[in-house]
Amino acid sequence: MGTDIQRSALTGIWRQLPFFLWLVALWMLLWGQFTVLAFLTGVVVAVFVTSVFRLPPVELSGRLNPWWLLVFTLQFVGAVVKGSLVVAWQVVRPGRQPGVSVVAVPLVTDDDLIMAHVGVTASLIPGSLVLETDRDRRILYLHVLGASTDAEVEQQRRMVQRWEARLVRAVGSRAQLDAVRASRAGAEGVRTRVKEESS
């Protein structure tokens, strides 16, 4: 009986380990420090959050693609650097002020964890911030700097949807991956028809 309880506890810890590590990484990203001290304080905060607030168990897909996880990480770092430079230029540039918009981004997947990761990713990239999430309709509402025209708003919307696709490729389930691929194929078909009608 004791062995079953220990095995169940170890299984629970193993399932929550990715979420725990994500909390530590998020803590380090929020402080902008990748030091031993930041890691240790992140561990303390993650232990506090997971033990005091008793979060519901996170249902992971059980699928991890290391290649796409690396691609996501490198593209995220590049987007943070690019976003920082763009925002800095918008602030110091003489002349017109950058436009702002609230952009509604419908997501393809119906998964709280993917939605949360997409929201955190979009918020960590300078120039955009999640204002609200509509869980029932799977919509993220973002405040975006430098998006004043319809084309710029649509570009921002597609960018966030690409982050969702990258996350699904890295850690999503097979069903989520199929849904993203089907949505992408449908969107490309619509764009092709629009081009044909306009030409």
GROMACS .gro file of C-alpha atoms in nm:
model
  199
    1MET     CA    1   0.000   0.000   0.000
    2GLY     CA    2   0.282   0.239   0.093
    3THR     CA    3   0.462   0.161  -0.234
    4ASP     CA    4   0.150   0.251  -0.436
    5ILE     CA    5   0.120   0.585  -0.254
    6GLN     CA    6   0.487   0.661  -0.314
    7ARG     CA    7   0.459   0.564  -0.679
    8SER     CA    8   0.150   0.785  -0.717
    9ALA     CA    9   0.329   1.078  -0.551
   10LEU     CA   10   0.635   1.035  -0.775
   11THR     CA   11   0.412   1.016  -1.084
   12GLY     CA   12   0.239   1.339  -0.979
   13ILE     CA   13   0.571   1.514  -0.924
   14TRP     CA   14   0.703   1.392  -1.261
   15ARG     CA   15   0.392   1.518  -1.441
   16GLN     CA   16   0.416   1.858  -1.274
   17LEU     CA   17   0.792   1.893  -1.331
   18PRO     CA   18   0.762   2.068  -1.672
   19PHE     CA   19   0.514   2.316  -1.524
   20PHE     CA   20   0.742   2.370  -1.224
   21LEU     CA   21   1.041   2.434  -1.452
   22TRP     CA   22   0.829   2.668  -1.663
   23LEU     CA   23   0.745   2.872  -1.351
   24VAL     CA   24   1.116   2.899  -1.269
   25ALA     CA   25   1.198   3.003  -1.627
   26LEU     CA   26   0.914   3.254  -1.627
   27TRP     CA   27   1.044   3.404  -1.300
   28MET     CA   28   1.390   3.445  -1.453
   29LEU     CA   29   1.245   3.598  -1.771
   30LEU     CA   30   1.033   3.844  -1.575
   31TRP     CA   31   1.339   3.965  -1.381
   32GLY     CA   32   1.558   3.953  -1.691
   33GLN     CA   33   1.832   3.772  -1.501
   34PHE     CA   34   1.976   3.429  -1.575
   35THR     CA   35   2.186   3.390  -1.262
   36VAL     CA   36   2.212   3.130  -0.990
   37LEU     CA   37   2.035   3.366  -0.749
   38ALA     CA   38   1.747   3.420  -0.992
   39PHE     CA   39   1.719   3.044  -1.041
   40LEU     CA   40   1.713   2.974  -0.666
   41THR     CA   41   1.455   3.245  -0.595
   42GLY     CA   42   1.251   3.110  -0.888
   43VAL     CA   43   1.258   2.764  -0.731
   44VAL     CA   44   1.140   2.910  -0.399
   45VAL     CA   45   0.857   3.099  -0.571
   46ALA     CA   46   0.757   2.792  -0.775
   47VAL     CA   47   0.749   2.572  -0.461
   48PHE     CA   48   0.541   2.837  -0.283
   49VAL     CA   49   0.294   2.875  -0.572
   50THR     CA   50   0.249   2.503  -0.633
   51SER     CA   51   0.219   2.409  -0.265
   52VAL     CA   52   0.019   2.699  -0.118
   53PHE     CA   53  -0.221   2.768  -0.402
   54ARG     CA   54  -0.268   2.399  -0.492
   55LEU     CA   55  -0.302   2.445  -0.865
   56PRO     CA   56  -0.505   2.182  -1.049
   57PRO     CA   57  -0.291   1.916  -1.216
   58VAL     CA   58  -0.175   2.018  -1.560
   59GLU     CA   59  -0.263   1.769  -1.830
   60LEU     CA   60   0.036   1.757  -2.059
   61SER     CA   61   0.018   1.612  -2.408
   62GLY     CA   62   0.299   1.369  -2.339
   63ARG     CA   63   0.463   1.476  -2.666
   64LEU     CA   64   0.783   1.679  -2.688
   65ASN     CA   65   0.967   1.762  -3.008
   66PRO     CA   66   1.318   1.884  -2.913
   67TRP     CA   67   1.387   2.026  -3.260
   68TRP     CA   68   1.076   2.245  -3.267
   69LEU     CA   69   1.137   2.344  -2.903
   70LEU     CA   70   1.483   2.467  -3.005
   71VAL     CA   71   1.335   2.648  -3.307
   72PHE     CA   72   1.073   2.811  -3.083
   73THR     CA   73   1.338   2.923  -2.832
   74LEU     CA   74   1.567   3.072  -3.097
   75GLN     CA   75   1.280   3.248  -3.273
   76PHE     CA   76   1.153   3.380  -2.940
   77VAL     CA   77   1.494   3.525  -2.851
   78GLY     CA   78   1.514   3.682  -3.196
   79ALA     CA   79   1.164   3.829  -3.160
   80VAL     CA   80   1.251   3.979  -2.819
   81VAL     CA   81   1.563   4.145  -2.961
   82LYS     CA   82   1.380   4.270  -3.270
   83GLY     CA   83   1.083   4.391  -3.063
   84SER     CA   84   1.315   4.581  -2.830
   85LEU     CA   85   1.483   4.758  -3.123
   86VAL     CA   86   1.152   4.839  -3.292
   87VAL     CA   87   0.998   4.982  -2.973
   88ALA     CA   88   1.313   5.183  -2.902
   89TRP     CA   89   1.302   5.329  -3.255
   90GLN     CA   90   0.931   5.410  -3.223
   91VAL     CA   91   1.001   5.600  -2.901
   92VAL     CA   92   1.295   5.809  -3.024
   93ARG     CA   93   1.182   5.854  -3.385
   94PRO     CA   94   1.090   6.214  -3.461
   95GLY     CA   95   0.757   6.282  -3.624
   96ARG     CA   96   0.442   6.081  -3.586
   97GLN     CA   97   0.372   5.876  -3.278
   98PRO     CA   98   0.328   5.500  -3.326
   99GLY     CA   99  -0.031   5.390  -3.350
  100VAL     CA  100  -0.180   5.146  -3.101
  101SER     CA  101  -0.456   4.892  -3.140
  102VAL     CA  102  -0.637   4.626  -2.946
  103VAL     CA  103  -0.611   4.311  -3.155
  104ALA     CA  104  -0.839   4.009  -3.112
  105VAL     CA  105  -0.651   3.687  -3.193
  106PRO     CA  106  -0.860   3.370  -3.230
  107LEU     CA  107  -0.662   3.058  -3.144
  108VAL     CA  108  -0.702   2.719  -3.307
  109THR     CA  109  -0.638   2.490  -3.012
  110ASP     CA  110  -0.876   2.442  -2.722
  111ASP     CA  111  -0.616   2.398  -2.449
  112ASP     CA  112  -0.567   2.623  -2.148
  113LEU     CA  113  -0.195   2.552  -2.121
  114ILE     CA  114  -0.124   2.636  -2.486
  115MET     CA  115  -0.338   2.949  -2.454
  116ALA     CA  116  -0.146   3.057  -2.144
  117HIS     CA  117   0.189   2.995  -2.312
  118VAL     CA  118   0.085   3.190  -2.622
  119GLY     CA  119  -0.029   3.478  -2.401
  120VAL     CA  120   0.295   3.479  -2.200
  121THR     CA  121   0.503   3.461  -2.518
  122ALA     CA  122   0.316   3.751  -2.678
  123SER     CA  123   0.344   3.960  -2.360
  124LEU     CA  124   0.718   3.901  -2.321
  125ILE     CA  125   0.786   4.032  -2.672
  126PRO     CA  126   0.820   4.413  -2.646
  127GLY     CA  127   0.539   4.602  -2.817
  128SER     CA  128   0.248   4.375  -2.723
  129LEU     CA  129   0.065   4.294  -2.403
  130VAL     CA  130  -0.229   4.061  -2.333
  131LEU     CA  131  -0.522   4.260  -2.197
  132GLU     CA  132  -0.783   3.988  -2.172
  133THR     CA  133  -0.847   3.626  -2.258
  134ASP     CA  134  -1.180   3.482  -2.366
  135ARG     CA  135  -1.143   3.118  -2.267
  136ASP     CA  136  -1.480   3.005  -2.404
  137ARG     CA  137  -1.420   3.147  -2.753
  138ARG     CA  138  -1.040   3.093  -2.741
  139ILE     CA  139  -0.957   3.458  -2.814
  140LEU     CA  140  -0.663   3.662  -2.686
  141TYR     CA  141  -0.700   4.039  -2.679
  142LEU     CA  142  -0.366   4.220  -2.713
  143HIS     CA  143  -0.267   4.583  -2.684
  144VAL     CA  144  -0.019   4.630  -2.969
  145LEU     CA  145   0.216   4.922  -3.024
  146GLY     CA  146   0.280   5.023  -3.383
  147ALA     CA  147  -0.033   4.870  -3.537
  148SER     CA  148  -0.259   5.143  -3.670
  149THR     CA  149  -0.365   5.019  -4.015
  150ASP     CA  150  -0.573   4.713  -4.099
  151ALA     CA  151  -0.272   4.550  -4.262
  152GLU     CA  152  -0.056   4.601  -3.949
  153VAL     CA  153  -0.333   4.465  -3.725
  154GLU     CA  154  -0.368   4.157  -3.945
  155GLN     CA  155   0.010   4.111  -3.943
  156GLN     CA  156   0.012   4.114  -3.561
  157ARG     CA  157  -0.277   3.867  -3.551
  158ARG     CA  158  -0.097   3.625  -3.783
  159MET     CA  159   0.224   3.663  -3.581
  160VAL     CA  160   0.053   3.550  -3.259
  161GLN     CA  161  -0.113   3.262  -3.443
  162ARG     CA  162   0.231   3.157  -3.568
  163TRP     CA  163   0.352   3.149  -3.206
  164GLU     CA  164   0.062   2.917  -3.127
  165ALA     CA  165   0.160   2.690  -3.417
  166ARG     CA  166   0.523   2.683  -3.301
  167LEU     CA  167   0.423   2.592  -2.947
  168VAL     CA  168   0.193   2.316  -3.071
  169ARG     CA  169   0.473   2.176  -3.288
  170ALA     CA  170   0.701   2.173  -2.985
  171VAL     CA  171   0.475   2.041  -2.707
  172GLY     CA  172   0.121   2.000  -2.840
  173SER     CA  173  -0.071   1.679  -2.887
  174ARG     CA  174  -0.121   1.506  -3.222
  175ALA     CA  175  -0.481   1.631  -3.236
  176GLN     CA  176  -0.368   1.988  -3.174
  177LEU     CA  177  -0.101   1.954  -3.441
  178ASP     CA  178  -0.360   1.829  -3.691
  179ALA     CA  179  -0.593   2.119  -3.601
  180VAL     CA  180  -0.316   2.375  -3.657
  181ARG     CA  181  -0.222   2.218  -3.991
  182ALA     CA  182  -0.586   2.213  -4.105
  183SER     CA  183  -0.634   2.575  -4.002
  184ARG     CA  184  -0.319   2.680  -4.184
  185ALA     CA  185  -0.424   2.498  -4.500
  186GLY     CA  186  -0.767   2.663  -4.482
  187ALA     CA  187  -0.616   3.009  -4.433
  188GLU     CA  188  -0.382   2.962  -4.728
  189GLY     CA  189  -0.677   2.855  -4.943
  190VAL     CA  190  -0.871   3.169  -4.847
  191ARG     CA  191  -0.572   3.394  -4.926
  192THR     CA  192  -0.529   3.224  -5.264
  193ARG     CA  193  -0.896   3.280  -5.351
  194VAL     CA  194  -0.874   3.647  -5.247
  195LYS     CA  195  -0.567   3.698  -5.467
  196GLU     CA  196  -0.740   3.532  -5.764
  197GLU     CA  197  -1.052   3.746  -5.720
  198SER     CA  198  -0.854   4.068  -5.687
  199SER     CA  199  -0.640   3.999  -5.997
   0.00000   0.00000   0.00000
